[in-house]
Coordinates of C-alpha atoms in Angstrom, one line a residue:
X1 CA -112.1 0.4 87.7
X2 CA -113.8 0.5 90.9
X3 CA -114.8 -2.6 90.5
X4 CA -111.9 -4.5 89.9
X5 CA -110.5 -3.1 93.2
X6 CA -112.9 -5.0 94.7
X7 CA -112.2 -8.4 93.2
X8 CA -115.1 -8.4 91.0
X9 CA -114.0 -6.9 87.7
X10 CA -113.6 -9.8 85.5
X11 CA -117.7 -10.2 85.9
X12 CA -119.3 -6.7 85.4
X13 CA -119.3 -4.8 82.2
X14 CA -117.4 -1.4 82.0
X15 CA -120.2 0.3 80.0
X16 CA -122.8 -0.7 82.9
X17 CA -121.0 1.3 85.9
X18 CA -122.9 4.5 85.3
X19 CA -126.7 4.0 84.0
X20 CA -129.4 6.4 82.9
X21 CA -131.9 6.4 85.4
X22 CA -135.1 7.0 83.7
X23 CA -136.8 8.5 86.6
X24 CA -134.4 11.6 86.8
X25 CA -132.6 11.6 83.5
X26 CA -129.3 11.5 85.1
X27 CA -126.0 9.1 85.0
X28 CA -125.7 7.3 88.3
X29 CA -123.0 5.3 89.5
X30 CA -124.5 1.7 89.7
X31 CA -122.0 -0.8 92.3
X32 CA -123.1 -4.0 93.6
X33 CA -122.7 -4.4 97.5
X34 CA -119.7 -4.7 98.5
X35 CA -118.0 -6.8 101.4
X36 CA -118.4 -5.7 105.1
X37 CA -116.3 -2.6 106.0
X38 CA -114.4 -2.8 109.3
X39 CA -116.1 -0.9 111.7
X40 CA -114.6 2.8 112.2
X41 CA -113.6 3.9 115.8
X42 CA -116.7 4.0 118.2
X43 CA -118.7 1.7 116.5
X44 CA -120.2 -1.2 118.5
X45 CA -121.5 -4.2 117.1
X46 CA -125.2 -5.7 117.1
X47 CA -125.4 -5.7 120.6
X48 CA -124.5 -2.7 121.3
X49 CA -126.9 -1.3 118.2
X50 CA -124.9 0.9 116.4
X51 CA -123.4 -0.1 113.2
X52 CA -121.5 1.9 110.3
X53 CA -124.4 2.8 107.6
X54 CA -124.6 0.9 104.6
X55 CA -123.0 2.0 101.6
X56 CA -125.6 4.5 99.2
X57 CA -124.5 4.6 95.6
X58 CA -124.7 8.3 94.3
X59 CA -126.0 9.9 91.2
X60 CA -123.6 12.6 89.6
X61 CA -125.7 15.0 91.4
X62 CA -124.1 13.9 94.8
X63 CA -127.8 12.9 96.3
X64 CA -127.5 9.1 97.4
X65 CA -129.3 7.0 95.6
X66 CA -133.4 7.0 97.8
X67 CA -133.0 10.5 98.9
X68 CA -134.3 13.9 97.2
X69 CA -131.6 15.5 95.0
X70 CA -131.6 19.4 94.5
X71 CA -135.0 20.2 93.8
X72 CA -137.3 18.1 95.5
X73 CA -137.7 15.1 93.0
X74 CA -138.5 12.1 94.8
X75 CA -135.3 9.5 93.7
X76 CA -135.8 5.6 93.3
X77 CA -133.5 3.0 93.3
X78 CA -131.4 2.1 90.1
X79 CA -131.7 -1.7 88.7
X80 CA -128.9 -3.7 90.2
X81 CA -125.4 -4.4 88.5
X82 CA -125.7 -6.7 85.6
X83 CA -123.7 -9.5 85.2
X84 CA -121.7 -10.3 81.6
X85 CA -123.2 -13.0 79.7
X86 CA -121.4 -16.4 80.8
X87 CA -120.4 -15.1 84.2
X88 CA -121.1 -17.0 87.5
X89 CA -123.8 -15.6 89.8
X90 CA -122.8 -13.2 92.5
X91 CA -122.0 -14.6 95.9
X92 CA -124.1 -13.2 98.7
X93 CA -121.9 -10.2 100.4
X94 CA -119.3 -11.0 102.6
X95 CA -116.1 -12.5 101.9
X96 CA -115.7 -14.5 98.4
X97 CA -114.6 -17.7 99.0
X98 CA -110.4 -17.6 98.0
X99 CA -110.0 -13.9 98.3
X100 CA -109.1 -11.7 101.2
X101 CA -111.5 -9.0 102.0
X102 CA -110.2 -5.6 100.6
X103 CA -110.1 -1.8 102.5
X104 CA -112.4 0.3 100.4
X105 CA -110.3 3.5 99.9
X106 CA -111.7 5.2 97.2
X107 CA -109.9 8.0 95.8
X108 CA -111.3 10.7 93.8
X109 CA -108.5 10.4 90.5
X110 CA -110.4 6.7 90.6
X111 CA -113.6 7.5 90.6
X112 CA -113.3 9.9 87.8
X113 CA -111.3 7.6 85.9
X114 CA -114.5 5.0 86.3
X115 CA -117.3 7.9 84.8
X116 CA -114.2 8.1 81.8
X117 CA -114.0 4.1 81.0
X118 CA -117.8 3.6 81.3
X119 CA -118.5 6.6 79.6
X120 CA -115.9 6.0 76.7
X121 CA -117.1 2.2 76.1
X122 CA -120.5 3.3 75.9
X123 CA -119.7 5.8 73.3
X124 CA -117.4 3.5 71.3
X125 CA -120.2 0.1 71.3
X126 CA -122.3 3.0 70.1
X127 CA -120.3 4.4 67.7
X128 CA -119.8 0.7 66.3
X129 CA -123.2 -0.3 65.7
X130 CA -123.8 3.2 64.0
X131 CA -120.5 2.5 62.0
X132 CA -121.7 -0.6 60.7
X133 CA -124.6 0.1 59.8
X134 CA -123.7 3.5 58.0
X135 CA -120.6 1.7 56.6
X136 CA -123.6 -1.3 54.9
X137 CA -125.4 1.8 53.5
X138 CA -122.6 3.4 52.1
X139 CA -121.9 0.0 50.6
X140 CA -125.2 0.4 49.1
X141 CA -124.3 3.4 47.3
X142 CA -121.4 1.5 45.3
X143 CA -122.2 0.2 41.8
X144 CA -119.9 -2.8 41.0
X145 CA -119.2 -4.4 37.2
X146 CA -117.6 -7.9 36.7
X147 CA -114.7 -7.5 34.5
X148 CA -113.7 -11.5 34.8
X149 CA -109.9 -11.8 34.3
X150 CA -109.0 -8.7 33.1
X151 CA -108.4 -7.2 36.7
X152 CA -106.9 -8.9 40.1
X153 CA -109.6 -11.5 41.8
X154 CA -108.7 -9.3 45.1
X155 CA -106.8 -6.1 46.4
X156 CA -103.6 -6.9 48.2
X157 CA -102.1 -4.3 51.2
X158 CA -98.4 -5.7 50.4
X159 CA -98.6 -5.2 47.1
X160 CA -97.7 -2.7 44.1
X161 CA -101.3 -2.4 42.5
X162 CA -102.2 -0.3 39.3
X163 CA -106.0 1.5 39.7
X164 CA -107.8 2.2 36.1
X165 CA -109.5 5.4 37.0
X166 CA -111.9 6.4 34.4
X167 CA -113.9 9.4 33.8
X168 CA -116.9 9.1 31.5
X169 CA -118.7 11.6 29.1
X170 CA -122.2 9.9 29.6
X171 CA -125.0 12.6 30.2
X172 CA -125.9 10.7 33.8
X173 CA -127.2 12.9 36.5
X174 CA -129.2 16.5 37.1
X175 CA -127.9 18.9 35.0
X176 CA -125.3 17.2 32.6
X177 CA -127.6 16.9 30.0
X178 CA -125.5 20.2 28.0
X179 CA -122.5 18.1 28.8
X180 CA -120.9 15.5 26.3
X181 CA -121.8 14.0 23.3
X182 CA -125.6 14.0 23.0
X183 CA -126.7 9.8 23.3
X184 CA -123.1 9.0 23.9
X185 CA -123.0 5.8 25.7
X186 CA -120.2 7.0 27.8
X187 CA -116.9 6.7 26.5
X188 CA -113.4 7.0 28.3
X189 CA -113.1 10.3 28.3
X190 CA -110.7 11.2 30.5
X191 CA -108.4 7.6 31.5
X192 CA -105.5 7.8 34.4
X193 CA -103.6 4.4 34.8
X194 CA -102.6 5.1 39.0
X195 CA -99.5 3.2 40.1
X196 CA -98.7 2.6 43.7
X197 CA -95.5 1.3 44.7
X198 CA -94.9 -2.1 46.7
X199 CA -93.3 0.3 49.4
X200 CA -96.0 2.9 49.4
X201 CA -92.8 5.7 49.1
X202 CA -94.2 6.6 45.9
X203 CA -97.2 6.6 43.2
X204 CA -97.5 7.4 39.3
X205 CA -100.5 8.8 37.7
X206 CA -100.2 7.9 33.9
X207 CA -102.3 9.8 31.5
X208 CA -103.7 8.1 28.6
X209 CA -105.2 10.1 25.8
X210 CA -108.2 9.9 24.5
X211 CA -106.9 10.3 21.3
X212 CA -104.4 8.1 21.1
X213 CA -104.6 5.3 18.0
X214 CA -104.5 1.6 19.6
X215 CA -105.6 -2.1 19.2
X216 CA -108.8 -2.5 21.3
X217 CA -108.5 -6.8 21.7
X218 CA -111.8 -8.9 21.8
X219 CA -113.5 -8.3 25.1
X220 CA -115.4 -10.9 27.1
X221 CA -118.5 -9.2 28.8
X222 CA -121.0 -10.3 31.2
X223 CA -124.5 -9.1 30.3
X224 CA -127.5 -7.8 32.5
X225 CA -129.1 -11.3 32.4
X226 CA -125.7 -12.6 33.4
X227 CA -125.1 -14.5 30.0
X228 CA -121.5 -13.9 28.1
X229 CA -120.5 -12.1 25.2
X230 CA -117.9 -11.3 23.5
X231 CA -117.3 -7.9 21.7
X232 CA -115.0 -8.2 18.8
X233 CA -112.1 -6.4 19.2
X234 CA -110.8 -3.4 16.5
X235 CA -107.9 -2.1 14.9
X236 CA -106.0 1.6 14.9
X237 CA -109.1 3.0 16.3
X238 CA -109.3 6.2 19.5
X239 CA -108.9 4.5 22.9
X240 CA -112.2 6.5 23.9
X241 CA -113.7 3.6 22.0
X242 CA -112.6 0.9 24.2
X243 CA -115.3 1.9 26.3
X244 CA -119.2 2.3 25.9
X245 CA -119.2 1.7 22.3
X246 CA -120.8 -2.2 21.1
X247 CA -121.7 -2.5 24.7
X248 CA -117.6 -2.8 26.0
X249 CA -117.2 -2.5 29.4
X250 CA -114.4 -1.1 32.0
X251 CA -113.0 -4.6 31.6
X252 CA -112.9 -3.9 27.7
X253 CA -110.8 -0.5 28.4
X254 CA -108.5 -2.7 31.2
X255 CA -108.2 -5.1 28.6
X256 CA -107.1 -2.5 26.2
X257 CA -104.4 -0.4 28.1
X258 CA -102.7 -4.3 28.9
X259 CA -102.9 -4.6 24.9
X260 CA -100.7 -1.5 23.9
X261 CA -98.8 -0.6 27.1
X262 CA -98.1 -4.1 28.4
X263 CA -99.1 -2.5 32.2
X264 CA -101.6 -5.1 33.8
X265 CA -104.9 -2.6 35.7
X266 CA -105.6 -4.6 38.8
X267 CA -108.7 -2.9 39.4
X268 CA -110.8 0.3 37.9
X269 CA -112.6 2.6 39.2
X270 CA -115.2 4.5 37.1
X271 CA -117.0 8.3 37.4
X272 CA -119.3 10.6 35.2
X273 CA -119.2 14.4 35.3
X274 CA -121.8 14.2 38.9
X275 CA -118.1 12.6 40.4
X276 CA -116.6 16.4 39.8
X277 CA -119.6 18.3 41.3
X278 CA -120.1 16.2 44.6
X279 CA -116.8 15.6 45.5
X280 CA -115.5 19.1 45.3
X281 CA -118.9 20.2 47.1
X282 CA -117.8 17.8 49.7
X283 CA -114.3 19.0 50.4
X284 CA -116.2 22.8 50.2
X285 CA -114.2 23.4 46.8
X286 CA -110.7 23.4 45.2
X287 CA -107.9 25.7 44.9
X288 CA -107.2 26.4 41.3
X289 CA -104.9 29.0 39.8
X290 CA -104.5 30.2 35.9
X291 CA -102.1 32.8 34.3
X292 CA -105.0 34.4 32.6
X293 CA -108.1 35.4 33.1
X294 CA -110.3 32.6 31.5
X295 CA -113.9 33.4 30.0
X296 CA -114.9 30.4 27.7
X297 CA -118.5 30.5 26.4
X298 CA -118.3 27.1 25.5
X299 CA -117.9 25.4 28.8
X300 CA -119.3 28.4 30.7
X301 CA -115.7 28.9 32.9
X302 CA -115.1 32.8 34.1
X303 CA -112.0 33.0 36.4
X304 CA -110.0 36.0 37.1
X305 CA -106.4 35.2 36.8
X306 CA -104.4 34.0 39.7
X307 CA -105.5 31.7 42.2
X308 CA -109.4 30.6 42.9
X309 CA -112.0 28.1 44.5
X310 CA -114.0 26.2 42.1
X311 CA -116.9 23.2 43.2
X312 CA -119.4 21.7 41.7
X313 CA -120.7 23.1 38.3
X314 CA -117.5 25.7 38.2
X315 CA -115.2 22.9 38.6
X316 CA -116.5 20.5 36.3
X317 CA -116.2 23.2 33.3
X318 CA -112.9 23.9 35.1
X319 CA -111.5 20.5 33.9
X320 CA -113.6 19.9 30.8
X321 CA -112.4 23.3 29.0
X322 CA -110.0 23.1 26.2
X323 CA -110.6 26.4 24.4
X324 CA -109.0 28.5 27.4
X325 CA -105.6 26.4 27.8
X326 CA -102.5 25.9 25.8
X327 CA -103.4 24.8 21.4
X328 CA -107.1 23.8 22.8
X329 CA -106.2 20.2 22.2
X330 CA -106.6 17.3 24.3
X331 CA -103.1 17.1 25.7
X332 CA -103.4 21.0 26.9
X333 CA -106.7 19.3 28.9
X334 CA -105.2 16.7 30.3
X335 CA -102.3 19.0 31.8
X336 CA -105.2 20.8 33.3
X337 CA -107.4 18.0 34.8
X338 CA -103.7 16.8 36.2
X339 CA -103.1 20.2 38.0
X340 CA -106.8 20.2 39.6
X341 CA -106.2 16.5 40.3
X342 CA -103.3 17.1 42.2
X343 CA -105.0 20.1 44.3
X344 CA -108.2 17.9 45.2
X345 CA -105.6 15.5 46.5
X346 CA -103.7 18.0 48.7
X347 CA -107.4 19.1 49.7
X348 CA -108.8 15.9 50.7
X349 CA -105.4 14.9 52.7
X350 CA -105.3 18.5 54.4
X351 CA -105.9 18.4 58.2
X352 CA -109.2 20.6 57.8
X353 CA -111.0 17.8 55.8
X354 CA -109.2 14.3 58.0
X355 CA -110.2 16.1 61.2
X356 CA -113.3 17.2 59.8
X357 CA -116.3 14.4 60.7
X358 CA -118.9 16.3 58.8
X359 CA -116.6 16.6 55.7
X360 CA -115.1 12.9 56.1
X361 CA -119.4 11.9 55.8
X362 CA -119.9 13.9 53.1
X363 CA -116.7 12.8 51.3
X364 CA -117.8 9.2 51.8
X365 CA -120.9 9.7 50.8
X366 CA -120.0 11.6 47.7
X367 CA -117.4 8.9 46.4
X368 CA -119.5 6.0 46.7
X369 CA -122.8 7.8 45.0
X370 CA -120.2 9.0 42.0
X371 CA -118.2 5.3 41.9
X372 CA -118.4 2.6 40.0
X373 CA -115.9 -0.4 40.3
X374 CA -114.9 -3.9 39.9
X375 CA -116.5 -6.7 41.7
X376 CA -113.1 -7.2 43.8
X377 CA -112.9 -4.1 45.1
X378 CA -116.9 -3.3 45.8
X379 CA -117.2 -3.1 49.3
X380 CA -116.4 -0.3 51.8
X381 CA -113.8 -1.9 53.6
X382 CA -111.7 -3.1 50.2
X383 CA -112.4 0.7 49.0
X384 CA -111.2 2.0 53.2
X385 CA -107.9 0.0 52.5
X386 CA -107.2 1.2 49.2
X387 CA -107.9 4.8 50.5
X388 CA -105.4 3.8 53.4
X389 CA -102.8 2.9 51.0
X390 CA -102.6 5.6 49.3
X391 CA -102.8 8.3 52.0
X392 CA -99.4 6.9 52.7
X393 CA -97.8 7.9 50.1
X394 CA -96.2 11.2 50.5
X395 CA -97.9 14.0 47.8
X396 CA -94.5 15.1 46.9
X397 CA -94.1 11.8 45.6
X398 CA -97.4 11.4 43.6
X399 CA -95.9 12.2 39.9
X400 CA -98.7 13.3 37.4
X401 CA -97.3 12.4 33.8
X402 CA -99.0 11.6 30.3
X403 CA -98.1 8.8 27.5
X404 CA -95.6 9.8 25.4
X405 CA -97.6 10.0 21.9
X406 CA -96.7 12.2 18.3
X407 CA -99.0 13.7 16.2
X408 CA -100.2 10.4 13.7
X409 CA -98.3 11.1 10.7
X410 CA -101.4 9.1 8.5
X411 CA -103.0 11.7 9.2
X412 CA -102.9 15.6 7.1
X413 CA -105.4 17.3 9.4
X414 CA -103.8 16.3 12.6
X415 CA -106.4 14.9 15.3
X416 CA -104.9 12.0 16.8
X417 CA -101.8 10.8 18.0
X418 CA -99.9 7.5 18.2
X419 CA -97.4 6.2 20.6
X420 CA -93.6 7.5 20.3
X421 CA -91.9 4.3 20.4
X422 CA -88.7 6.6 21.2
X423 CA -90.1 7.3 25.1
X424 CA -93.4 5.2 25.4
X425 CA -91.7 2.0 25.9
X426 CA -89.4 3.2 28.8
X427 CA -91.8 5.1 30.6
X428 CA -94.1 1.8 30.6
X429 CA -91.3 -0.5 31.5
X430 CA -90.5 1.9 34.6
X431 CA -94.1 1.3 35.9
X432 CA -93.6 -2.3 35.4
X433 CA -90.8 -2.8 37.4
X434 CA -92.5 -0.6 40.4
X435 CA -89.7 2.6 39.5
X436 CA -90.5 5.6 41.0
X437 CA -90.7 8.5 38.7
X438 CA -89.8 11.2 42.0
X439 CA -86.4 12.2 42.6
X440 CA -86.1 9.8 45.8
X441 CA -82.2 9.8 45.9
X442 CA -81.9 7.8 49.1
X443 CA -84.0 4.9 47.9
X444 CA -82.3 4.7 44.4
X445 CA -78.6 4.5 46.0
X446 CA -79.9 1.8 48.3
X447 CA -81.2 -0.3 45.4
X448 CA -77.9 0.4 43.5
X449 CA -75.5 -0.8 45.8
X450 CA -78.3 -3.8 47.0
X451 CA -77.6 -5.5 43.2
X452 CA -74.4 -4.3 42.9
X453 CA -73.8 -6.3 46.1
X454 CA -75.1 -8.9 45.1
X455 CA -73.5 -9.2 41.5
X456 CA -70.1 -8.9 43.4
X457 CA -68.0 -11.9 43.9
X458 CA -66.5 -14.6 42.8
X459 CA -68.4 -16.9 39.7
X460 CA -68.6 -20.3 39.5
X461 CA -68.0 -22.1 35.8
X462 CA -70.8 -22.6 33.8
X463 CA -70.4 -26.3 33.7
X464 CA -71.5 -25.9 37.7
X465 CA -74.3 -23.8 37.6
X466 CA -77.8 -25.7 39.0
X467 CA -80.5 -24.4 38.0
X468 CA -83.8 -25.4 37.5
X469 CA -86.2 -23.1 34.7
X470 CA -90.1 -22.2 35.3
X471 CA -92.1 -20.2 33.1
X472 CA -94.0 -17.4 35.1
X473 CA -95.6 -15.3 32.7
X474 CA -93.5 -15.3 29.9
X475 CA -93.9 -16.0 26.5
X476 CA -95.5 -19.6 25.6
X477 CA -92.0 -21.9 25.2
X478 CA -89.9 -19.9 26.6
X479 CA -88.6 -22.0 29.2
X480 CA -87.6 -24.6 26.9
X481 CA -86.0 -22.4 24.7
X482 CA -83.8 -21.2 27.7
X483 CA -82.6 -24.2 28.5
X484 CA -81.2 -24.7 25.1
X485 CA -80.0 -21.5 24.7
X486 CA -77.8 -22.6 28.0
X487 CA -77.1 -26.0 27.7
X488 CA -75.8 -25.5 23.3
X489 CA -74.5 -21.7 23.9
X490 CA -73.4 -21.3 27.3
X491 CA -72.3 -24.8 29.1
X492 CA -74.8 -24.9 31.5
X493 CA -75.4 -28.3 31.0
X494 CA -76.8 -29.2 34.7
X495 CA -79.9 -27.3 33.5
X496 CA -83.8 -28.9 33.1
X497 CA -87.4 -27.5 32.3
X498 CA -89.4 -27.5 35.2
X499 CA -92.2 -26.2 33.3
X500 CA -94.7 -23.3 34.5
X501 CA -94.4 -21.7 37.8
X502 CA -97.1 -22.1 40.2
X503 CA -98.6 -18.3 39.5
X504 CA -97.6 -15.4 36.9
X505 CA -94.8 -13.0 37.9
X506 CA -94.4 -9.0 36.3
X507 CA -90.4 -9.7 36.7
X508 CA -88.1 -12.3 36.0
X509 CA -86.1 -14.2 39.2
X510 CA -83.7 -16.2 40.5
X511 CA -83.8 -17.8 44.1
X512 CA -80.8 -19.4 45.4
X513 CA -79.8 -20.8 48.8
X514 CA -76.7 -18.7 50.2
X515 CA -74.1 -21.3 49.2
X516 CA -75.3 -20.9 45.8
X517 CA -74.2 -17.6 45.3
X518 CA -71.2 -17.5 43.0
X519 CA -73.3 -19.7 40.8
X520 CA -76.6 -17.3 40.7
X521 CA -73.7 -14.5 39.9
X522 CA -72.6 -16.5 36.9
X523 CA -76.6 -17.2 35.8
X524 CA -76.5 -13.9 36.1
X525 CA -74.2 -12.9 33.5
X526 CA -74.8 -15.2 31.4
X527 CA -78.9 -14.4 31.1
X528 CA -78.1 -10.5 31.8
X529 CA -80.1 -10.2 35.2
X530 CA -79.5 -7.2 36.9
X531 CA -79.1 -7.5 40.5
X532 CA -82.9 -6.8 42.0
X533 CA -83.9 -10.3 39.7
X534 CA -81.1 -12.1 42.3
X535 CA -83.7 -13.6 45.4
X536 CA -81.4 -15.2 48.2
X537 CA -83.6 -18.0 49.7
X538 CA -84.0 -22.1 49.4
X539 CA -82.6 -24.0 47.1
X540 CA -84.9 -26.5 45.5
X541 CA -84.0 -30.5 44.9
X542 CA -83.9 -31.3 40.8
X543 CA -85.0 -34.3 39.3
X544 CA -80.8 -35.7 40.0
X545 CA -82.1 -35.3 43.4
X546 CA -79.4 -32.3 44.4
X547 CA -79.6 -28.9 45.0
X548 CA -80.9 -26.7 42.3
X549 CA -81.8 -22.9 42.6
X550 CA -85.1 -21.9 40.6
X551 CA -85.0 -19.3 37.4
X552 CA -88.5 -18.2 36.9
X553 CA -89.3 -16.5 33.6
X554 CA -90.9 -13.4 34.2
X555 CA -93.4 -11.1 32.2
X556 CA -90.8 -9.0 31.7
X557 CA -88.6 -11.7 29.8
X558 CA -87.4 -11.0 26.5
X559 CA -85.6 -13.8 25.1
X560 CA -82.6 -16.0 26.1
X561 CA -79.8 -13.7 26.8
X562 CA -81.7 -10.6 26.2
X563 CA -80.4 -8.1 29.1
X564 CA -83.2 -7.4 31.4
X565 CA -81.9 -4.1 32.9
X566 CA -84.4 -2.0 34.5
X567 CA -84.8 1.5 33.3
X568 CA -83.7 4.1 36.3
X569 CA -84.1 7.7 35.0
X570 CA -87.1 9.3 32.9
X571 CA -87.0 9.7 29.8
X572 CA -85.6 13.0 28.6
X573 CA -88.6 15.7 27.5
X574 CA -91.5 13.8 29.2
X575 CA -93.4 16.3 30.7
X576 CA -94.2 15.1 34.1
X577 CA -95.6 17.3 37.8
X578 CA -95.9 16.2 41.2
X579 CA -99.2 16.5 43.6
X580 CA -97.5 19.1 46.0
X581 CA -96.6 21.7 43.7
X582 CA -99.2 24.4 43.0
X583 CA -99.4 25.1 39.5
X584 CA -101.0 27.8 37.4
X585 CA -103.2 26.5 33.9
X586 CA -101.9 28.3 30.9

C-alpha cells in the first residue's frame, strides 16, 4: 500500500513488503528507494554541503536498518525489493517517465495497513500451499468403487440429488471382531436413501429395512483385475443381500433400490463400524436420549434414563442395539438410528464444530478414512461441494422416514416385511418429484398458485394444437402410443413423433412459446398434465416447417391420458421426524 502511494504498486508483491531478516529473527519493512524529496526548510543544496538525510528502512523494533537495535546487536541490511515476475526493470531513483513526483506524507494508519496486508497475503499463500497438500492427503484416504451406469457420471450442484448411504456389517477395523456376523462379506445392514431437493429447502432421509423382501436385478460389476462380471439377480430375497453376497458391490444395491422403488440413486457412500466410532469421537460425542435406563448385555450398552453423550464404542453400541427398544425388531432400531443421525447432524453443523479448526480437521480425517464412495465423487473437492450443498438445508426441514412396509403374509413367524402397496408408491413418487415431507406451507402455496396460473385461461381447440412428442425416459414405444392416442381419440391431428429426447427426464414436460399458451392448456387437459409440467420457453419447428410445442415423456409417464398429478401430502400413518427435534428412544 505504501508502495502504491509511490506509483510502484503494479510491480511490488504485497507479501514482500515485510520480510524476515535472518540476522535478527525479526520482520522488517523492505522498500525500494523513493523519489528524491524536496529539501526541508533551512536545507542547502550541493554547494552548501547539507542535504536531507536519506530515508532509512526501519525494523519492527523501530531501529533504523544498519543501526544497532535494543540490546546492542549489529544490524545488516535486508536484500532489496523483489520484482514481480515479468515486471519491467525498476528505473533509477528520481522521477519516472510520465509520472509526477509525489510528496511523501506517511501516516500511521497506512503503515498499519501495509503490515496487515503484507502479513495476510503471506498467511494466505502459506495456507493455500499447505491446504493443497492437505487436500491431496485427504483424497488419499478415500476409497472408491466403479459402479458404472448404476449411478451418475458426475455431481451437479444445480439439481436435486440422491445419495445412498450404506452401513455394512463387515468385521473390519481394530476392535470390531465381536460385531456383525462372523465371516460376513459385508451386507447392507443399514441403508438410507438421502434425497436433497433441487432448491436445497429440504431433504428426506428414507430408511430401507434390511429385511424387506425385494427382487435383486442382474448386476454388472468391475473386478479387482479390471475385468467385468455380471452377478445374477435373485427374486424374493432380503434387501441386505444386495451387497456383499456373491461379490455384489454398492452398484448392485443402487440398482436394487431403483428396481424396487423407482428412485434413481445418483451416488453412494458406504461405511463400516469404524465410521460411527471415529466420526462421533471427532465431534467429541453425540447427545442421545433414552426414556428408560438401558443395560444391554449383548451390545454392552449401558445408559441412564434421559440424555447422555456417547462416542466411540458406546456410540456404535447405541446404533446397533435392538433388544433395548420397542419390540426388539429392526424397524424399531431404525427409529433409534434416525434419532442418532439427527443428533449427529446437529452436532456437525453447530458453531462449536464449524468454528473449531481442530475439530474440523479431525472430522475431515475421520470422514475420508471411513468412507467408500463411487468414483464420480471420489475426490475431496466434490465431497466438499456435497457437504456445502447439504449445509444449505435447514435441519428443521430434514425429514427422517422409513419405507412403508407390512409383515410378510407368506411367513408364519414374522421375520421379513414387504412393501405396503397402499402407501409406499406415494412416498416414492414424492421423492421422485422432489416434494418435501416437511410442512413448507409457503413453498407449497407458491407452487400450487404457480401451477394454477399456468392452467388458468382459454384453451385452443384440439385441432389447432401442434406438438412434437419425444421419449425422454418413458417405456419404449410410449411416444408412438401417445401419438396414436392424440390423433385417433382426441383429434390432435397436428402432432408427430419426434423420437428420443437428447437426455432422460425424471418428469414429463411440455415446453411452449408465450403465444402457444392456449394450446398448452388444451394439451395439458387432454394428457392430464399438472401445471408444474408446463414450461414456458420457445417453440420448435416441426416437420411441416411451422412452430410447435415439445412434449417430452419422462420417467414418470404412466401412459397416454393417465393423469400425472404429483402427490403433495405424506400418506396418513407414515412415521417421520425432523433432524432439529430431540427425541428419546423408547
